[in-house]
Short mmCIF file of C-alpha atoms in Angstrom, two decimals:
data_model
loop_
_atom_site.label_atom_id
_atom_site.label_comp_id
_atom_site.label_asym_id
_atom_site.label_seq_id
_atom_site.Cartn_x
_atom_site.Cartn_y
_atom_site.Cartn_z
CA MET T 1 0.00 0.00 0.00
CA ASP T 2 1.17 3.54 -0.79
CA TYR T 3 -0.36 4.92 2.42
CA ASP T 4 -1.82 3.74 5.66
CA LEU T 5 -4.58 6.35 5.45
CA ILE T 6 -5.98 8.67 2.81
CA VAL T 7 -8.10 11.57 4.05
CA VAL T 8 -10.46 13.06 1.47
CA GLY T 9 -11.17 16.71 2.26
CA GLY T 10 -9.03 19.56 3.57
CA GLY T 11 -11.56 21.18 5.84
CA ALA T 12 -11.74 21.24 9.62
CA ALA T 13 -12.90 17.62 9.97
CA GLY T 14 -10.37 16.09 7.58
CA ILE T 15 -7.33 18.00 8.79
CA PHE T 16 -8.11 17.49 12.48
CA ALA T 17 -8.66 13.77 11.89
CA ALA T 18 -5.33 13.45 10.08
CA ILE T 19 -3.60 15.20 13.00
CA GLN T 20 -5.33 12.99 15.55
CA CYS T 21 -4.20 9.86 13.69
CA ALA T 22 -0.63 11.13 13.48
CA GLU T 23 -0.58 12.02 17.19
CA ARG T 24 -1.62 8.48 18.07
CA ASN T 25 0.84 6.80 15.73
CA PRO T 26 3.62 8.99 14.27
CA ARG T 27 4.72 6.13 12.00
CA LEU T 28 1.58 6.21 9.90
CA LYS T 29 1.85 7.36 6.29
CA ILE T 30 -1.03 9.78 5.83
CA LEU T 31 -2.10 11.56 2.64
CA LEU T 32 -4.74 14.30 2.61
CA LEU T 33 -6.43 15.22 -0.67
CA GLU T 34 -8.27 18.53 -1.19
CA LYS T 35 -10.04 19.20 -4.50
CA SER T 36 -9.71 22.99 -4.32
CA GLY T 37 -6.62 25.10 -3.91
CA LYS T 38 -7.63 26.25 -0.42
CA LEU T 39 -7.43 24.40 2.87
CA LEU T 40 -9.76 25.13 5.81
CA ALA T 41 -11.96 27.48 3.78
CA LYS T 42 -14.87 27.46 6.26
CA VAL T 43 -12.54 27.95 9.19
CA ARG T 44 -11.23 31.08 7.50
CA ILE T 45 -14.65 32.76 7.13
CA SER T 46 -16.35 31.44 10.28
CA GLY T 47 -17.47 34.04 12.80
CA GLY T 48 -16.78 36.90 10.44
CA GLY T 49 -13.15 35.85 10.10
CA ARG T 50 -12.67 35.28 13.84
CA CYS T 51 -13.44 31.51 13.72
CA ASN T 52 -16.20 30.43 16.08
CA VAL T 53 -14.27 27.28 16.90
CA THR T 54 -16.82 25.66 19.25
CA HIS T 55 -19.50 26.45 21.83
CA ALA T 56 -19.09 26.40 25.60
CA CYS T 57 -21.64 23.69 26.31
CA PHE T 58 -19.96 21.08 28.50
CA ASP T 59 -22.88 18.68 28.98
CA PRO T 60 -23.30 16.19 26.11
CA ARG T 61 -27.05 15.91 26.70
CA ALA T 62 -27.43 19.67 26.51
CA MET T 63 -25.12 19.86 23.48
CA VAL T 64 -27.18 17.51 21.31
CA GLU T 65 -30.20 19.82 21.63
CA TYR T 66 -28.51 22.18 19.16
CA TYR T 67 -28.56 19.61 16.35
CA PRO T 68 -31.77 19.42 14.27
CA ARG T 69 -30.33 16.30 12.66
CA GLY T 70 -27.77 13.97 14.24
CA GLY T 71 -28.09 14.87 17.91
CA LYS T 72 -29.08 11.36 18.97
CA GLU T 73 -26.15 9.80 17.16
CA LEU T 74 -23.67 12.35 18.51
CA LEU T 75 -24.52 11.80 22.17
CA GLY T 76 -22.04 8.93 22.57
CA PRO T 77 -19.21 10.67 20.67
CA PHE T 78 -19.77 13.87 22.70
CA HIS T 79 -19.16 11.90 25.89
CA ARG T 80 -15.71 11.11 24.49
CA PHE T 81 -14.70 14.48 23.03
CA LEU T 82 -16.55 17.75 23.60
CA CYS T 83 -15.85 21.48 23.63
CA GLY T 84 -13.69 21.35 26.76
CA ASP T 85 -11.47 18.75 25.10
CA MET T 86 -11.13 20.89 21.98
CA ILE T 87 -10.31 23.97 24.00
CA ALA T 88 -7.68 21.96 25.90
CA TRP T 89 -6.18 20.64 22.66
CA LEU T 90 -5.89 24.15 21.27
CA THR T 91 -4.31 25.39 24.50
CA ASP T 92 -1.78 22.53 24.43
CA ASN T 93 -0.87 23.57 20.92
CA GLY T 94 -0.40 27.26 21.63
CA VAL T 95 -3.86 28.72 20.92
CA GLU T 96 -5.55 30.58 23.74
CA THR T 97 -9.32 30.83 23.49
CA LYS T 98 -12.06 32.95 25.05
CA ILE T 99 -15.73 32.34 25.79
CA GLU T 100 -18.09 35.15 24.89
CA GLU T 101 -21.33 35.95 26.72
CA ASP T 102 -23.47 33.94 24.33
CA GLY T 103 -21.26 30.85 24.75
CA ARG T 104 -19.41 31.07 21.47
CA VAL T 105 -15.71 30.24 21.68
CA PHE T 106 -13.10 32.15 19.67
CA PRO T 107 -9.32 32.30 19.60
CA ARG T 108 -8.18 35.11 21.88
CA SER T 109 -6.54 36.69 18.83
CA ASP T 110 -9.98 37.13 17.19
CA SER T 111 -8.44 35.82 13.98
CA SER T 112 -9.21 32.58 12.15
CA ALA T 113 -5.60 32.64 10.95
CA THR T 114 -4.59 31.57 14.46
CA ILE T 115 -6.60 28.35 14.15
CA ILE T 116 -5.46 27.73 10.57
CA ASP T 117 -1.79 28.26 11.44
CA CYS T 118 -2.13 25.87 14.37
CA LEU T 119 -3.76 23.09 12.35
CA LEU T 120 -1.43 23.37 9.36
CA GLY T 121 1.55 23.65 11.69
CA GLN T 122 0.57 20.35 13.28
CA CYS T 123 0.26 18.78 9.83
CA ARG T 124 3.81 19.85 9.02
CA LYS T 125 5.07 18.71 12.41
CA HIS T 126 3.67 15.21 11.90
CA GLY T 127 4.72 14.89 8.27
CA ILE T 128 1.20 14.64 6.87
CA ARG T 129 1.35 14.90 3.09
CA ILE T 130 -1.21 17.34 1.67
CA GLU T 131 -2.13 17.53 -2.02
CA CYS T 132 -4.42 20.36 -3.17
CA GLY T 133 -6.17 20.40 -6.52
CA ARG T 134 -6.80 16.65 -6.24
CA ASN T 135 -10.43 15.78 -6.94
CA VAL T 136 -11.17 12.15 -6.09
CA GLY T 137 -13.06 10.69 -9.03
CA ARG T 138 -13.10 6.99 -8.24
CA VAL T 139 -12.69 4.70 -5.27
CA GLU T 140 -12.63 0.91 -5.27
CA ALA T 141 -12.04 -1.76 -2.67
CA ILE T 142 -9.00 -3.95 -3.24
CA ALA T 143 -7.39 -6.72 -1.24
CA GLY T 144 -6.32 -5.26 2.09
CA GLY T 145 -7.50 -1.74 1.39
CA TRP T 146 -8.57 0.81 -1.20
CA ARG T 147 -7.54 2.29 -4.53
CA VAL T 148 -8.21 6.00 -4.91
CA GLY T 149 -8.08 7.73 -8.27
CA CYS T 150 -7.73 11.39 -9.17
CA LYS T 151 -6.97 12.71 -12.63
CA LYS T 152 -3.59 11.19 -13.65
CA PHE T 153 -3.03 10.23 -10.01
CA VAL T 154 -3.77 6.84 -8.44
CA MET T 155 -2.80 5.66 -4.95
CA THR T 156 -3.68 2.94 -2.47
CA ALA T 157 -4.30 2.92 1.26
CA GLN T 158 -5.40 0.57 4.00
CA ALA T 159 -8.15 2.97 5.13
CA ILE T 160 -9.99 6.05 3.87
CA LEU T 161 -11.46 8.85 5.94
CA TRP T 162 -14.05 10.77 3.94
CA ALA T 163 -14.42 14.38 5.10
CA SER T 164 -15.33 16.20 1.91
CA GLY T 165 -18.11 18.34 3.42
CA SER T 166 -21.28 19.13 1.48
CA SER T 167 -20.43 17.89 -2.00
CA ASN T 168 -22.82 16.55 -4.62
CA ALA T 169 -19.95 14.93 -6.48
CA ALA T 170 -18.80 13.13 -3.33
CA TRP T 171 -22.32 11.97 -2.51
CA THR T 172 -22.72 10.62 -6.05
CA LEU T 173 -19.47 8.70 -5.72
CA LEU T 174 -20.45 7.29 -2.32
CA ALA T 175 -23.87 6.31 -3.66
CA GLY T 176 -22.03 4.39 -6.37
CA LEU T 177 -20.26 2.43 -3.64
CA GLY T 178 -23.61 1.42 -2.17
CA HIS T 179 -24.31 4.10 0.41
CA SER T 180 -27.63 5.94 0.62
CA ILE T 181 -27.80 9.73 0.41
CA VAL T 182 -30.45 11.90 2.04
CA PRO T 183 -31.18 14.58 -0.59
CA PRO T 184 -29.44 17.82 0.48
CA VAL T 185 -31.38 21.02 1.10
CA PRO T 186 -30.25 24.34 2.62
CA SER T 187 -30.28 24.97 6.36
CA LEU T 188 -29.48 28.11 8.37
CA PHE T 189 -30.89 30.75 6.06
CA THR T 190 -32.73 34.04 6.36
CA PHE T 191 -36.26 34.86 5.20
CA ASN T 192 -37.26 37.22 2.39
CA CYS T 193 -40.25 39.35 3.41
CA ARG T 194 -41.78 42.46 1.84
CA ASP T 195 -44.50 43.17 4.38
CA ASP T 196 -45.38 46.84 4.89
CA LEU T 197 -44.64 46.50 8.60
CA ILE T 198 -40.90 45.96 8.14
CA ARG T 199 -40.18 47.19 4.62
CA GLU T 200 -38.57 50.47 5.64
CA LEU T 201 -36.97 49.36 8.90
CA PRO T 202 -33.69 47.57 8.03
CA GLY T 203 -31.19 47.39 10.85
CA LEU T 204 -33.72 47.26 13.69
CA SER T 205 -33.55 44.34 16.11
CA VAL T 206 -35.88 42.88 18.73
CA PRO T 207 -34.00 41.23 21.62
CA ALA T 208 -36.44 38.46 22.56
CA ALA T 209 -38.96 37.52 19.90
CA GLU T 210 -40.77 34.27 19.24
CA VAL T 211 -41.36 33.01 15.70
CA GLY T 212 -43.21 30.03 14.30
CA ILE T 213 -44.13 28.55 10.93
CA ALA T 214 -47.86 29.13 10.48
CA ASP T 215 -50.05 26.02 10.88
CA SER T 216 -47.15 23.91 12.15
CA ASN T 217 -45.35 23.01 15.38
CA PHE T 218 -42.05 24.62 14.33
CA LYS T 219 -41.14 27.45 16.71
CA ALA T 220 -38.01 29.28 17.83
CA SER T 221 -37.11 32.21 20.03
CA GLY T 222 -34.31 34.72 20.39
CA PRO T 223 -33.12 38.00 18.89
CA LEU T 224 -34.79 38.96 15.61
CA LEU T 225 -33.20 41.28 13.04
CA ILE T 226 -34.99 43.23 10.31
CA THR T 227 -32.87 43.41 7.15
CA HIS T 228 -33.08 44.99 3.70
CA TRP T 229 -34.48 41.73 2.36
CA GLY T 230 -36.61 40.60 5.29
CA LEU T 231 -35.81 38.84 8.56
CA SER T 232 -32.67 37.37 10.10
CA GLY T 233 -31.11 36.87 13.53
CA PRO T 234 -30.82 33.82 15.81
CA ALA T 235 -34.58 33.21 16.03
CA ILE T 236 -34.96 33.01 12.25
CA LEU T 237 -31.81 30.91 11.78
CA LYS T 238 -32.99 28.41 14.41
CA LEU T 239 -36.37 28.16 12.73
CA SER T 240 -34.83 27.66 9.29
CA ALA T 241 -32.66 24.83 10.61
CA TRP T 242 -35.36 22.89 12.42
CA ALA T 243 -37.83 23.27 9.53
CA ALA T 244 -35.29 22.98 6.70
CA ARG T 245 -36.91 20.08 4.87
CA GLU T 246 -40.46 21.32 5.34
CA LEU T 247 -39.61 24.79 4.05
CA HIS T 248 -37.84 23.30 1.04
CA SER T 249 -41.00 21.33 0.22
CA LEU T 250 -42.94 24.61 0.31
CA ASN T 251 -40.46 26.19 -2.11
CA TYR T 252 -39.83 28.79 0.61
CA GLN T 253 -43.29 30.33 0.14
CA PHE T 254 -44.99 30.26 3.54
CA ALA T 255 -46.21 32.38 6.44
CA ILE T 256 -44.76 32.93 9.89
CA ASN T 257 -46.29 34.19 13.10
CA VAL T 258 -44.13 36.62 15.07
CA ASN T 259 -44.53 37.42 18.74
CA TRP T 260 -42.58 40.67 18.82
CA SER T 261 -43.17 41.11 22.56
CA GLY T 262 -41.86 37.71 23.59
CA ARG T 263 -44.66 37.64 26.19
CA ASP T 264 -47.79 35.60 26.68
CA PRO T 265 -50.76 37.18 24.84
CA GLU T 266 -52.84 37.31 28.02
CA PHE T 267 -50.06 39.17 29.81
CA VAL T 268 -49.83 41.64 26.94
CA GLU T 269 -53.57 42.35 27.03
CA ARG T 270 -53.53 42.83 30.82
CA HIS T 271 -50.57 45.20 30.54
CA ILE T 272 -52.32 47.33 27.91
CA GLN T 273 -55.48 47.44 30.03
CA GLU T 274 -53.46 48.55 33.08
CA LEU T 275 -51.83 51.35 31.07
CA ARG T 276 -55.24 52.39 29.80
CA GLN T 277 -56.56 52.66 33.37
CA LYS T 278 -53.51 54.01 35.23
CA GLN T 279 -51.57 55.97 32.59
CA GLY T 280 -54.28 56.64 30.07
CA GLY T 281 -52.96 60.08 29.16
CA ARG T 282 -49.83 58.68 27.58
CA ASN T 283 -49.72 58.84 23.79
CA LEU T 284 -49.37 55.43 22.11
CA ASN T 285 -47.00 56.56 19.40
CA ARG T 286 -44.49 58.07 21.83
CA ASN T 287 -44.52 55.22 24.37
CA PRO T 288 -43.38 51.87 22.96
CA LEU T 289 -44.08 48.68 24.90
CA PHE T 290 -41.82 45.72 25.71
CA GLU T 291 -38.58 47.44 24.70
CA LEU T 292 -39.53 47.37 21.03
CA PRO T 293 -37.53 49.69 18.75
CA ARG T 294 -39.35 53.01 18.54
CA ARG T 295 -39.60 53.02 14.75
CA LEU T 296 -41.07 49.50 14.69
CA TRP T 297 -43.59 50.39 17.39
CA GLN T 298 -44.58 53.56 15.58
CA ARG T 299 -45.03 51.65 12.34
CA MET T 300 -47.35 49.25 14.17
CA THR T 301 -49.50 52.07 15.56
CA VAL T 302 -49.72 53.77 12.16
CA LEU T 303 -50.81 50.56 10.41
CA LEU T 304 -53.43 49.99 13.12
CA GLY T 305 -54.64 53.60 12.86
CA ILE T 306 -54.06 54.31 16.57
CA ASP T 307 -50.93 56.46 16.35
CA ARG T 308 -52.75 59.66 17.39
CA LEU T 309 -54.55 58.06 20.36
CA ASN T 310 -53.70 57.97 24.05
CA TYR T 311 -53.95 54.66 25.88
CA ALA T 312 -57.24 55.77 27.49
CA ASP T 313 -58.78 56.23 24.03
CA LEU T 314 -58.34 52.60 23.00
CA ALA T 315 -61.54 50.68 22.31
CA ALA T 316 -61.76 46.95 23.05
CA SER T 317 -61.37 46.09 19.36
CA GLN T 318 -58.26 48.27 19.11
CA ILE T 319 -56.71 46.62 22.18
CA GLN T 320 -57.35 43.24 20.57
CA ALA T 321 -55.81 44.38 17.29
CA LEU T 322 -52.72 45.71 19.11
CA GLN T 323 -52.36 42.49 21.06
CA THR T 324 -52.56 40.49 17.82
CA MET T 325 -49.97 42.73 16.16
CA LEU T 326 -47.61 42.28 19.11
CA CYS T 327 -48.13 38.57 19.78
CA ASP T 328 -49.42 36.93 16.61
CA CYS T 329 -48.26 39.02 13.68
CA ARG T 330 -48.52 37.00 10.48
CA LEU T 331 -45.98 37.79 7.77
CA ALA T 332 -45.72 36.26 4.30
CA ILE T 333 -42.31 34.85 3.38
CA GLN T 334 -41.32 34.79 -0.29
CA GLY T 335 -37.99 33.02 -0.52
CA LYS T 336 -34.75 32.74 1.40
CA SER T 337 -31.27 34.21 1.44
CA THR T 338 -27.94 32.66 2.43
CA TYR T 339 -26.73 33.56 5.91
CA LYS T 340 -23.50 35.50 5.29
CA ASP T 341 -21.04 33.09 3.65
CA GLU T 342 -21.59 30.28 6.12
CA PHE T 343 -23.68 27.93 4.01
CA VAL T 344 -24.90 24.84 5.86
CA THR T 345 -26.62 21.86 4.27
CA CYS T 346 -29.23 19.53 5.68
CA GLY T 347 -28.74 16.11 4.10
CA GLY T 348 -25.94 13.79 3.10
CA LEU T 349 -24.84 10.29 3.97
CA ARG T 350 -27.51 8.42 5.91
CA ARG T 351 -26.66 8.25 9.58
CA ASP T 352 -27.94 4.71 10.07
CA GLU T 353 -25.27 3.46 7.67
CA ILE T 354 -22.49 4.64 9.98
CA ASP T 355 -21.30 3.16 13.28
CA PHE T 356 -21.00 6.25 15.47
CA ARG T 357 -18.82 4.36 17.94
CA THR T 358 -16.08 4.39 15.29
CA MET T 359 -17.43 6.59 12.44
CA GLU T 360 -16.87 3.59 10.16
CA SER T 361 -19.18 2.57 7.35
CA LYS T 362 -21.46 -0.34 8.26
CA LEU T 363 -21.42 -1.36 4.61
CA LEU T 364 -17.76 -0.92 3.65
CA PRO T 365 -15.16 -1.76 6.35
CA GLY T 366 -12.14 0.50 6.22
CA LEU T 367 -14.14 3.50 5.01
CA PHE T 368 -14.73 6.18 7.67
CA PHE T 369 -16.66 9.45 7.66
CA THR T 370 -16.75 12.73 9.55
CA GLY T 371 -18.03 16.27 9.04
CA GLU T 372 -20.78 17.62 6.83
CA VAL T 373 -20.61 14.75 4.33
CA ILE T 374 -22.94 13.04 6.85
CA ASP T 375 -26.58 14.05 7.32
CA ILE T 376 -25.76 16.07 10.44
CA ASP T 377 -26.21 19.81 10.90
CA ALA T 378 -26.47 22.23 13.78
CA LEU T 379 -27.52 25.71 14.73
CA THR T 380 -25.11 28.60 14.33
CA GLY T 381 -22.69 29.24 17.19
CA GLY T 382 -19.79 26.80 16.80
CA PHE T 383 -21.86 23.61 16.92
CA ASN T 384 -21.10 22.43 13.38
CA PHE T 385 -17.39 22.76 14.05
CA GLN T 386 -17.71 20.79 17.28
CA ALA T 387 -19.42 17.94 15.41
CA ALA T 388 -16.48 17.97 13.00
CA TRP T 389 -13.84 17.93 15.78
CA THR T 390 -15.67 15.17 17.65
CA GLY T 391 -16.24 13.00 14.60
CA ALA T 392 -12.60 13.40 13.63
CA TYR T 393 -11.44 12.40 17.11
CA VAL T 394 -13.64 9.29 17.25
CA ALA T 395 -12.73 8.25 13.70
CA ALA T 396 -9.01 8.72 14.31
CA GLU T 397 -9.11 6.59 17.43
CA ALA T 398 -10.83 3.77 15.53
CA ILE T 399 -8.65 4.08 12.41
CA VAL T 400 -5.39 3.85 14.34
CA LYS T 401 -6.64 0.88 16.34
CA LYS T 402 -7.72 -0.90 13.15
CA LEU T 403 -4.42 -0.25 11.39
CA GLU T 404 -2.36 -1.38 14.39
CA GLN T 405 -4.40 -4.58 14.69
CA ARG T 406 -3.72 -5.30 11.01
CA ASP T 407 0.00 -4.79 11.59
CA ILE T 408 -0.06 -7.21 14.52
CA THR T 409 -1.97 -9.78 12.48
CA ALA T 410 0.39 -9.41 9.52
CA SER T 411 3.42 -9.96 11.72
CA LEU T 412 2.14 -13.26 13.11
#
């Protein structure tokens, strides 16, 4: 065999797995193939160029709640390698990290280059061969291992770790080997909306909104941002992730209900009634409720035709209309937009065809997987990276053990 291990994919999952294998057994001959000319592309742009390397959630059972798909399967792996382990590994290799208020973890340098330099430095230290511009076009099982073919370039290895990320070409190749592919659709996207309520209010944010897909059980909460094209922010991104497949089936033409107040409708009505009785002389337009941005609140009162009224002037029907606007505001969504440059896909290699104790294929021994090539995706905040680090760690442990057992057997 030319190599002990070939890693397909030069992203976070593939490079970290190669390093983990080399740390466990420095004698291994490892080749990493990347089809593009750039390594660690998503690491470079993550977190606005700061690299949101993981999330400070140290309980595996709590961590899996951030994964719309794959949380159940990741529970065991997270017990073996979680954010604290990744932070420790980075510290041991010269990268200091920091935890921000929302739990996101970044290098203290606030630069993704720090993470990239660390990972590539470890590759050089361990003698991992890296070939860019190598697109794997064919893979076949041979006696004792695998033959991997790129254009004018063929090599063999005892094991393959597939970490190509979201790639239609890779999924087609893997399907040809007998694996099943869950059709990919976008996840983590923003909503296009042209409603009169928000059309002229880009840049405004609501700190604690609740959003839900109309006539469904899909709901999410958190900060909500009004943009030039519609709606964004954590609440919208969460909703898009959990309902990714359903929204794709609707061709991204649907309605959402927004609770701008973040409060129970009955509480909102009681609060308005109390203001009407105790502070009735206050003008509605000049006194926003529930910390809503003034311009958004004023737009609401104008659309409801109550902007010139004081609270004492509100009729029962107007109170009901205001409560509905605040707590159950229906908006039509007409399409989606990509969230920054951090495209995430829902879909990929079927999870039930992988042994998550080892990340090895149940169908093809010696073929391992990690990263976004699998039908696993998470919310924004460092969770997708943590799935990549964890999968790489578990796969590396199993790969090295398998290769060493083969060496022992061959020597007998």
